[in-house]
Amino acid sequence: VTSARKITASRTNARASTGPKTAPGRARAARNAFRHGLSLPVQSDPALSQEVEALARKIAGTDADADIQHLACRVAEAAVDLRRVRHARHRHLLEALSDPYYESRDATRKKVTLMCAILRRDGYRTPELESYLTATPQGPEKLALILSQEAKKLSAFDRYEQRAWCQFKLAVQSIDDRQPRIVVKFDYISQVA
Amino acid sequence: MTANDNSNPLALAQCRRWGPPHLIPGEDSAAYDELFARVAAAVTPADTIEEILLSNFVDLEWEILRWRRLKASHMTAIAYKGLDKILRSLSVDGVGKLVKGWVARKPSAVKRADRILKAAGLNMDAVMAETLCESLEEIKCIEAMIALTEARRNATLREIERHRATLACALQRALPQLEDAEYQAIDVAEAKSAA
């Protein structure tokens, strides 16, 4: 159990802490723990919310009842979420691909060791050594390296994608369970007309 | 059908509606559009949900093709590592220069490398096997990506099948009503007077 003295000291220290004071600084610090924002619901983003609404209207049609509208909204939300996850994963891959200094951790370690040795020997270097130190993987080798090194992050994206896909599938199944009556009604009316 | 001839504008419009395709540098957006147009023409999505599923399917198929291409080109790109390892194990002189020449496809270097491999009872399969050992971690990751994406694509296919089956069942149930609507009850007296 934390003692009262310790709690008081923590509170005093917290008050004296030198965190950001200005509004932009606080806003920036508030995003320190932000990574990709995929754990946030789609509806928390105003732009995506509008997209969800437009898509839901398209799925449900014009004269749908409240229940179908609600189910269509769930389908739209999951579809937009699925695309958002894919987009985030793709952006992550592109960022790594556009980094001109992207290198494997193992090769970086070897190069640093070599550079330290060169510096200790009064800057002894050859063109071959220089080209080895400055060369980075390119083309398919680079992409394969990114896949291998970023496997942990990519698997996190996959978990989000799997979640979004499951939600989408369940939402589509729910709307399909209700939809037949709508289809029958619509087709019947159009045929009579 | 090609993307350039715009013979299926509906499919291409659908392609645009779901945002730009997720391409990486070196990939051709026209090839993606063509794939989308071909799948859309073959499937003909009947509603918005099918359009979403179709878009999902094409994205996943494109990704599978990308990872398969990557596996092949990666193996080719780093084949020099396998050759280098084999030549070093055979204690060949001037391995670095020979491998550089082999990568640049200099005829003399290629010929010499082939001769050395043949003398040792080896061939390009041995080089590729060594290359695979050198890059096992990367290949494993690419294979995992292919397997995962294929599983997702197959799940999308199953979902399209299930969704279409629901639609087909609904239409089947609606069929008697639709056929009944074709018939109209007429007044016999009116019909006789008209005749």
Short mmCIF file of C-alpha atoms in Angstrom, two decimals:
data_model
loop_
_atom_site.label_atom_id
_atom_site.label_comp_id
_atom_site.label_asym_id
_atom_site.label_seq_id
_atom_site.Cartn_x
_atom_site.Cartn_y
_atom_site.Cartn_z
CA VAL A 1 0.00 0.00 0.00
CA THR A 2 1.38 3.40 -0.98
CA SER A 3 1.98 5.57 2.06
CA ALA A 4 0.32 8.97 2.46
CA ARG A 5 3.76 10.59 2.54
CA LYS A 6 4.67 9.03 -0.77
CA ILE A 7 1.37 10.12 -2.37
CA THR A 8 1.89 13.71 -1.16
CA ALA A 9 5.44 13.73 -2.52
CA SER A 10 4.25 12.39 -5.88
CA ARG A 11 1.57 15.06 -6.11
CA THR A 12 4.04 17.83 -5.21
CA ASN A 13 6.49 16.55 -7.81
CA ALA A 14 3.75 16.30 -10.43
CA ARG A 15 2.76 19.91 -9.81
CA ALA A 16 6.36 20.99 -10.21
CA SER A 17 6.88 18.96 -13.40
CA THR A 18 7.98 20.80 -16.52
CA GLY A 19 5.44 19.56 -19.03
CA PRO A 20 4.29 21.57 -22.02
CA LYS A 21 2.70 24.87 -20.99
CA THR A 22 1.42 26.32 -24.25
CA ALA A 23 -1.72 25.15 -26.01
CA PRO A 24 0.10 23.87 -29.14
CA GLY A 25 2.65 22.13 -26.90
CA ARG A 26 -0.09 20.45 -24.93
CA ALA A 27 -1.84 19.46 -28.14
CA ARG A 28 1.38 17.95 -29.45
CA ALA A 29 2.11 16.12 -26.18
CA ALA A 30 -1.44 14.78 -26.18
CA ARG A 31 -0.56 12.87 -29.34
CA ASN A 32 2.66 11.38 -27.92
CA ALA A 33 1.11 7.95 -27.45
CA PHE A 34 -0.72 8.13 -30.80
CA ARG A 35 0.50 5.47 -33.22
CA HIS A 36 -2.03 4.87 -36.00
CA GLY A 37 -5.37 5.61 -34.35
CA LEU A 38 -6.88 2.35 -35.56
CA SER A 39 -8.21 1.47 -32.12
CA LEU A 40 -10.46 4.55 -32.32
CA PRO A 41 -13.91 4.01 -33.82
CA VAL A 42 -14.47 5.24 -37.37
CA GLN A 43 -17.17 7.61 -36.12
CA SER A 44 -14.58 9.60 -34.14
CA ASP A 45 -13.24 10.99 -37.43
CA PRO A 46 -15.64 13.57 -38.94
CA ALA A 47 -14.50 12.91 -42.54
CA LEU A 48 -14.92 9.15 -42.17
CA SER A 49 -18.28 9.64 -40.44
CA GLN A 50 -19.59 11.49 -43.47
CA GLU A 51 -18.29 8.69 -45.69
CA VAL A 52 -20.06 6.12 -43.50
CA GLU A 53 -23.34 8.05 -43.70
CA ALA A 54 -23.16 8.37 -47.48
CA LEU A 55 -22.33 4.68 -47.91
CA ALA A 56 -25.06 3.62 -45.48
CA ARG A 57 -27.63 5.63 -47.45
CA LYS A 58 -26.46 3.92 -50.63
CA ILE A 59 -26.69 0.43 -49.07
CA ALA A 60 -30.09 0.93 -47.45
CA GLY A 61 -31.72 2.74 -50.37
CA THR A 62 -34.16 5.60 -50.13
CA ASP A 63 -37.25 4.07 -48.52
CA ALA A 64 -35.62 1.73 -46.00
CA ASP A 65 -37.03 1.38 -42.49
CA ALA A 66 -35.08 2.38 -39.37
CA ASP A 67 -33.91 -1.17 -38.73
CA ILE A 68 -32.41 -1.58 -42.22
CA GLN A 69 -30.86 1.88 -41.98
CA HIS A 70 -29.20 0.89 -38.71
CA LEU A 71 -27.86 -2.36 -40.21
CA ALA A 72 -26.66 -0.52 -43.33
CA CYS A 73 -24.83 1.90 -41.08
CA ARG A 74 -23.05 -1.04 -39.41
CA VAL A 75 -22.04 -2.46 -42.81
CA ALA A 76 -20.81 0.94 -43.97
CA GLU A 77 -18.87 1.53 -40.76
CA ALA A 78 -17.11 -1.83 -41.03
CA ALA A 79 -16.36 -1.30 -44.74
CA VAL A 80 -14.85 2.11 -44.10
CA ASP A 81 -12.90 0.72 -41.14
CA LEU A 82 -11.53 -2.10 -43.30
CA ARG A 83 -10.34 0.39 -45.89
CA ARG A 84 -8.88 2.64 -43.18
CA VAL A 85 -6.78 -0.24 -41.80
CA ARG A 86 -5.57 -1.18 -45.28
CA HIS A 87 -4.70 2.43 -45.97
CA ALA A 88 -2.73 2.72 -42.71
CA ARG A 89 -0.80 -0.47 -43.46
CA HIS A 90 -0.08 0.70 -46.98
CA ARG A 91 1.13 4.08 -45.71
CA HIS A 92 3.43 2.30 -43.27
CA LEU A 93 4.94 0.25 -46.11
CA LEU A 94 5.33 3.33 -48.31
CA GLU A 95 7.08 5.28 -45.54
CA ALA A 96 9.62 2.49 -45.13
CA LEU A 97 10.06 2.19 -48.89
CA SER A 98 10.65 5.92 -49.31
CA ASP A 99 13.33 5.98 -46.58
CA PRO A 100 16.61 6.11 -48.55
CA TYR A 101 18.62 4.92 -45.51
CA TYR A 102 16.45 1.89 -44.70
CA GLU A 103 18.76 -0.92 -43.71
CA SER A 104 18.55 -4.15 -41.73
CA ARG A 105 19.42 -3.92 -38.05
CA ASP A 106 22.08 -6.56 -38.48
CA ALA A 107 23.79 -4.73 -41.36
CA THR A 108 23.57 -1.42 -39.48
CA ARG A 109 25.30 -2.98 -36.48
CA LYS A 110 28.06 -4.39 -38.70
CA LYS A 111 28.54 -1.04 -40.45
CA VAL A 112 28.72 0.87 -37.17
CA THR A 113 31.32 -1.57 -35.84
CA LEU A 114 33.34 -1.18 -39.03
CA MET A 115 33.12 2.61 -38.92
CA CYS A 116 34.31 2.63 -35.31
CA ALA A 117 37.28 0.49 -36.36
CA ILE A 118 38.05 2.87 -39.25
CA LEU A 119 37.92 5.92 -36.97
CA ARG A 120 40.27 4.22 -34.51
CA ARG A 121 42.72 3.63 -37.38
CA ASP A 122 42.90 7.36 -38.28
CA GLY A 123 40.25 7.29 -40.98
CA TYR A 124 41.73 4.49 -43.10
CA ARG A 125 39.26 3.78 -45.88
CA THR A 126 39.05 2.41 -49.40
CA PRO A 127 36.44 3.02 -52.16
CA GLU A 128 35.10 -0.54 -51.64
CA LEU A 129 34.71 0.09 -47.94
CA GLU A 130 32.97 3.39 -48.60
CA SER A 131 30.55 1.83 -51.09
CA TYR A 132 29.79 -0.98 -48.58
CA LEU A 133 29.11 1.54 -45.81
CA THR A 134 26.90 3.80 -47.90
CA ALA A 135 25.02 1.11 -49.84
CA THR A 136 21.48 0.27 -48.77
CA PRO A 137 19.17 -2.43 -50.13
CA GLN A 138 17.06 -1.42 -53.10
CA GLY A 139 14.17 -2.82 -55.14
CA PRO A 140 12.77 -6.23 -54.21
CA GLU A 141 15.52 -6.77 -51.65
CA LYS A 142 14.40 -3.65 -49.79
CA LEU A 143 10.71 -4.61 -49.85
CA ALA A 144 11.52 -8.13 -48.64
CA LEU A 145 13.65 -6.66 -45.87
CA ILE A 146 10.84 -4.31 -44.84
CA LEU A 147 8.41 -7.22 -44.66
CA SER A 148 10.83 -9.14 -42.51
CA GLN A 149 11.79 -6.28 -40.19
CA GLU A 150 8.32 -4.79 -39.87
CA ALA A 151 6.64 -8.17 -39.35
CA LYS A 152 5.56 -7.27 -35.83
CA LYS A 153 3.96 -3.99 -36.87
CA LEU A 154 2.38 -5.57 -39.93
CA SER A 155 0.85 -8.31 -37.81
CA ALA A 156 -0.69 -5.60 -35.60
CA PHE A 157 -2.30 -4.11 -38.72
CA ASP A 158 -3.48 -7.60 -39.65
CA ARG A 159 -5.23 -7.97 -36.32
CA TYR A 160 -7.10 -4.71 -36.93
CA GLU A 161 -7.93 -5.82 -40.46
CA GLN A 162 -9.23 -9.17 -39.21
CA ARG A 163 -11.41 -7.40 -36.64
CA ALA A 164 -12.80 -5.00 -39.27
CA TRP A 165 -13.46 -7.90 -41.67
CA CYS A 166 -15.32 -9.91 -39.00
CA GLN A 167 -17.48 -6.89 -38.18
CA PHE A 168 -18.18 -6.34 -41.86
CA LYS A 169 -19.11 -10.00 -42.40
CA LEU A 170 -21.45 -10.08 -39.40
CA ALA A 171 -23.07 -6.81 -40.43
CA VAL A 172 -23.63 -8.08 -44.00
CA GLN A 173 -25.10 -11.34 -42.64
CA SER A 174 -27.48 -9.36 -40.41
CA ILE A 175 -28.64 -7.20 -43.29
CA ASP A 176 -29.02 -10.27 -45.52
CA ASP A 177 -31.25 -11.90 -42.89
CA ARG A 178 -33.54 -8.89 -43.14
CA GLN A 179 -33.04 -8.01 -46.80
CA PRO A 180 -35.09 -10.78 -48.54
CA ARG A 181 -38.39 -9.15 -47.56
CA ILE A 182 -37.20 -5.85 -49.00
CA VAL A 183 -36.06 -7.51 -52.24
CA VAL A 184 -39.40 -9.31 -52.64
CA LYS A 185 -41.35 -6.12 -52.02
CA PHE A 186 -39.24 -4.05 -54.37
CA ASP A 187 -39.27 -6.58 -57.20
CA TYR A 188 -42.99 -7.20 -56.84
CA ILE A 189 -43.84 -3.51 -57.02
CA SER A 190 -41.54 -2.91 -59.96
CA GLN A 191 -43.07 -5.89 -61.79
CA VAL A 192 -46.65 -4.69 -61.23
CA ALA A 193 -45.73 -1.15 -62.23
CA MET B 1 -10.69 -5.72 -72.21
CA THR B 2 -8.05 -3.14 -71.35
CA ALA B 3 -8.20 -0.18 -69.01
CA ASN B 4 -7.30 2.20 -71.77
CA ASP B 5 -10.16 1.48 -74.12
CA ASN B 6 -12.71 2.39 -71.41
CA SER B 7 -14.97 -0.38 -72.70
CA ASN B 8 -16.33 -0.89 -69.21
CA PRO B 9 -16.68 2.63 -67.80
CA LEU B 10 -18.95 1.40 -65.00
CA ALA B 11 -16.26 -0.91 -63.68
CA LEU B 12 -13.66 1.82 -63.88
CA ALA B 13 -15.97 4.29 -62.14
CA GLN B 14 -16.43 1.75 -59.34
CA CYS B 15 -12.67 1.44 -59.22
CA ARG B 16 -12.36 5.18 -58.65
CA ARG B 17 -15.24 5.35 -56.16
CA TRP B 18 -13.43 3.28 -53.51
CA GLY B 19 -10.46 5.62 -53.56
CA PRO B 20 -7.13 5.24 -55.31
CA PRO B 21 -5.69 1.73 -55.35
CA HIS B 22 -2.94 0.93 -52.87
CA LEU B 23 0.04 0.77 -55.18
CA ILE B 24 3.71 0.79 -54.32
CA PRO B 25 6.41 2.45 -56.45
CA GLY B 26 6.93 0.51 -59.67
CA GLU B 27 3.37 -0.81 -59.87
CA ASP B 28 1.15 0.14 -62.78
CA SER B 29 -2.21 1.71 -61.94
CA ALA B 30 -3.49 0.83 -65.43
CA ALA B 31 -2.81 -2.86 -64.68
CA TYR B 32 -4.82 -2.56 -61.45
CA ASP B 33 -7.67 -0.87 -63.34
CA GLU B 34 -7.59 -3.64 -65.91
CA LEU B 35 -7.76 -6.33 -63.23
CA PHE B 36 -10.66 -4.52 -61.58
CA ALA B 37 -12.51 -4.04 -64.87
CA ARG B 38 -12.04 -7.72 -65.79
CA VAL B 39 -13.30 -8.98 -62.43
CA ALA B 40 -16.19 -6.49 -62.42
CA ALA B 41 -17.19 -7.55 -65.93
CA ALA B 42 -17.09 -11.22 -64.93
CA VAL B 43 -19.00 -10.79 -61.66
CA THR B 44 -21.32 -7.84 -62.41
CA PRO B 45 -22.03 -6.62 -58.86
CA ALA B 46 -25.76 -6.41 -58.18
CA ASP B 47 -25.75 -4.11 -55.16
CA THR B 48 -23.53 -1.88 -53.05
CA ILE B 49 -22.50 -4.71 -50.73
CA GLU B 50 -21.35 -6.75 -53.72
CA GLU B 51 -19.42 -3.72 -54.97
CA ILE B 52 -17.64 -3.49 -51.60
CA LEU B 53 -16.89 -7.23 -51.64
CA LEU B 54 -15.66 -7.00 -55.23
CA SER B 55 -13.38 -4.10 -54.38
CA ASN B 56 -12.08 -6.07 -51.41
CA PHE B 57 -11.47 -9.12 -53.58
CA VAL B 58 -9.54 -7.15 -56.22
CA ASP B 59 -7.39 -5.42 -53.56
CA LEU B 60 -6.50 -8.78 -52.03
CA GLU B 61 -5.84 -10.43 -55.40
CA TRP B 62 -3.58 -7.53 -56.36
CA GLU B 63 -1.70 -7.95 -53.10
CA ILE B 64 -1.27 -11.70 -53.64
CA LEU B 65 0.14 -11.05 -57.11
CA ARG B 66 2.49 -8.44 -55.62
CA TRP B 67 3.88 -10.80 -52.95
CA ARG B 68 4.29 -13.65 -55.45
CA ARG B 69 6.14 -11.33 -57.82
CA LEU B 70 8.26 -10.09 -54.94
CA LYS B 71 9.25 -13.63 -53.96
CA ALA B 72 10.47 -14.41 -57.48
CA SER B 73 12.26 -11.10 -58.03
CA HIS B 74 13.81 -11.15 -54.57
CA MET B 75 15.30 -14.59 -55.20
CA THR B 76 16.68 -13.39 -58.53
CA ALA B 77 18.02 -10.15 -57.03
CA ILE B 78 19.99 -11.88 -54.29
CA ALA B 79 21.08 -14.97 -56.24
CA TYR B 80 24.60 -13.48 -56.25
CA LYS B 81 24.77 -14.12 -52.47
CA GLY B 82 24.19 -17.83 -53.01
CA LEU B 83 26.76 -17.94 -55.79
CA ASP B 84 29.25 -16.02 -53.66
CA LYS B 85 28.83 -18.49 -50.79
CA ILE B 86 29.28 -21.55 -53.04
CA LEU B 87 32.33 -20.11 -54.80
CA ARG B 88 33.94 -19.24 -51.46
CA SER B 89 33.32 -22.75 -50.16
CA LEU B 90 35.09 -24.04 -53.31
CA SER B 91 38.06 -21.73 -52.56
CA VAL B 92 37.89 -20.03 -55.98
CA ASP B 93 40.31 -17.14 -56.62
CA GLY B 94 38.91 -13.64 -57.17
CA VAL B 95 35.37 -14.51 -56.04
CA GLY B 96 34.34 -10.86 -55.53
CA LYS B 97 35.28 -9.85 -59.07
CA LEU B 98 33.73 -12.98 -60.57
CA VAL B 99 30.43 -12.46 -58.73
CA LYS B 100 30.34 -8.79 -59.75
CA GLY B 101 30.82 -9.82 -63.38
CA TRP B 102 28.15 -12.54 -63.02
CA VAL B 103 25.65 -10.00 -61.62
CA ALA B 104 26.41 -7.67 -64.56
CA ARG B 105 25.84 -10.73 -66.82
CA LYS B 106 29.31 -10.42 -68.39
CA PRO B 107 29.59 -13.45 -70.73
CA SER B 108 33.09 -14.34 -69.55
CA ALA B 109 32.08 -14.25 -65.87
CA VAL B 110 28.87 -16.21 -66.49
CA LYS B 111 30.80 -18.82 -68.47
CA ARG B 112 33.49 -19.13 -65.79
CA ALA B 113 30.95 -19.44 -62.98
CA ASP B 114 29.08 -22.15 -64.91
CA ARG B 115 32.32 -24.01 -65.55
CA ILE B 116 33.31 -23.92 -61.87
CA LEU B 117 29.86 -25.10 -60.77
CA LYS B 118 29.87 -27.91 -63.34
CA ALA B 119 33.32 -29.06 -62.27
CA ALA B 120 32.04 -29.30 -58.70
CA GLY B 121 28.96 -31.26 -59.85
CA LEU B 122 26.63 -28.34 -59.10
CA ASN B 123 24.21 -26.18 -61.10
CA MET B 124 21.93 -23.15 -60.67
CA ASP B 125 19.61 -25.17 -58.44
CA ALA B 126 22.38 -25.35 -55.87
CA VAL B 127 22.89 -21.58 -56.16
CA MET B 128 19.17 -20.94 -55.65
CA ALA B 129 19.08 -23.35 -52.71
CA GLU B 130 21.97 -21.48 -51.11
CA THR B 131 20.21 -18.19 -51.88
CA LEU B 132 17.08 -19.49 -50.15
CA CYS B 133 19.14 -20.37 -47.06
CA GLU B 134 20.66 -16.88 -47.11
CA SER B 135 17.26 -15.21 -47.28
CA LEU B 136 15.10 -17.69 -45.39
CA GLU B 137 13.73 -15.10 -42.96
CA GLU B 138 12.56 -12.76 -45.74
CA ILE B 139 11.09 -15.60 -47.82
CA LYS B 140 9.27 -16.90 -44.74
CA CYS B 141 7.72 -13.46 -44.23
CA ILE B 142 6.67 -13.20 -47.89
CA GLU B 143 5.16 -16.70 -47.74
CA ALA B 144 3.26 -15.76 -44.59
CA MET B 145 1.92 -12.64 -46.29
CA ILE B 146 0.81 -14.69 -49.31
CA ALA B 147 -0.92 -17.29 -47.12
CA LEU B 148 -2.67 -14.63 -45.03
CA THR B 149 -3.84 -12.65 -48.06
CA GLU B 150 -5.02 -15.80 -49.85
CA ALA B 151 -7.04 -16.77 -46.77
CA ARG B 152 -8.64 -13.31 -46.73
CA ARG B 153 -9.38 -13.46 -50.45
CA ASN B 154 -11.00 -16.88 -50.06
CA ALA B 155 -13.06 -15.57 -47.15
CA THR B 156 -14.24 -12.74 -49.39
CA LEU B 157 -15.18 -15.26 -52.08
CA ARG B 158 -17.16 -17.30 -49.56
CA GLU B 159 -18.92 -14.15 -48.40
CA ILE B 160 -19.84 -13.18 -51.98
CA GLU B 161 -21.18 -16.72 -52.49
CA ARG B 162 -23.21 -16.58 -49.28
CA HIS B 163 -24.55 -13.10 -50.04
CA ARG B 164 -25.53 -14.14 -53.58
CA ALA B 165 -27.18 -17.30 -52.28
CA THR B 166 -29.32 -15.18 -49.96
CA LEU B 167 -30.25 -12.97 -52.87
CA ALA B 168 -31.00 -16.02 -55.05
CA CYS B 169 -33.19 -17.56 -52.30
CA ALA B 170 -35.08 -14.30 -51.95
CA LEU B 171 -35.64 -14.11 -55.68
CA GLN B 172 -36.75 -17.75 -55.75
CA ARG B 173 -39.28 -17.04 -53.00
CA ALA B 174 -40.42 -13.95 -54.87
CA LEU B 175 -40.83 -15.83 -58.16
CA PRO B 176 -44.45 -17.05 -57.63
CA GLN B 177 -45.50 -13.52 -56.67
CA LEU B 178 -43.76 -12.10 -59.71
CA GLU B 179 -45.37 -14.64 -62.01
CA ASP B 180 -48.79 -14.04 -60.45
CA ALA B 181 -48.38 -10.34 -61.14
CA GLU B 182 -48.17 -11.15 -64.85
CA TYR B 183 -51.78 -12.33 -64.78
CA GLN B 184 -54.62 -9.87 -64.45
CA ALA B 185 -58.16 -10.74 -63.47
CA ILE B 186 -60.49 -9.47 -66.20
CA ASP B 187 -64.22 -9.07 -66.26
CA VAL B 188 -65.73 -11.66 -68.64
CA ALA B 189 -68.60 -9.41 -69.76
CA GLU B 190 -66.22 -6.55 -70.50
CA ALA B 191 -63.95 -8.86 -72.47
CA LYS B 192 -66.90 -10.16 -74.54
CA SER B 193 -68.12 -6.65 -75.36
CA ALA B 194 -64.61 -5.63 -76.33
CA ALA B 195 -64.38 -8.61 -78.65
#
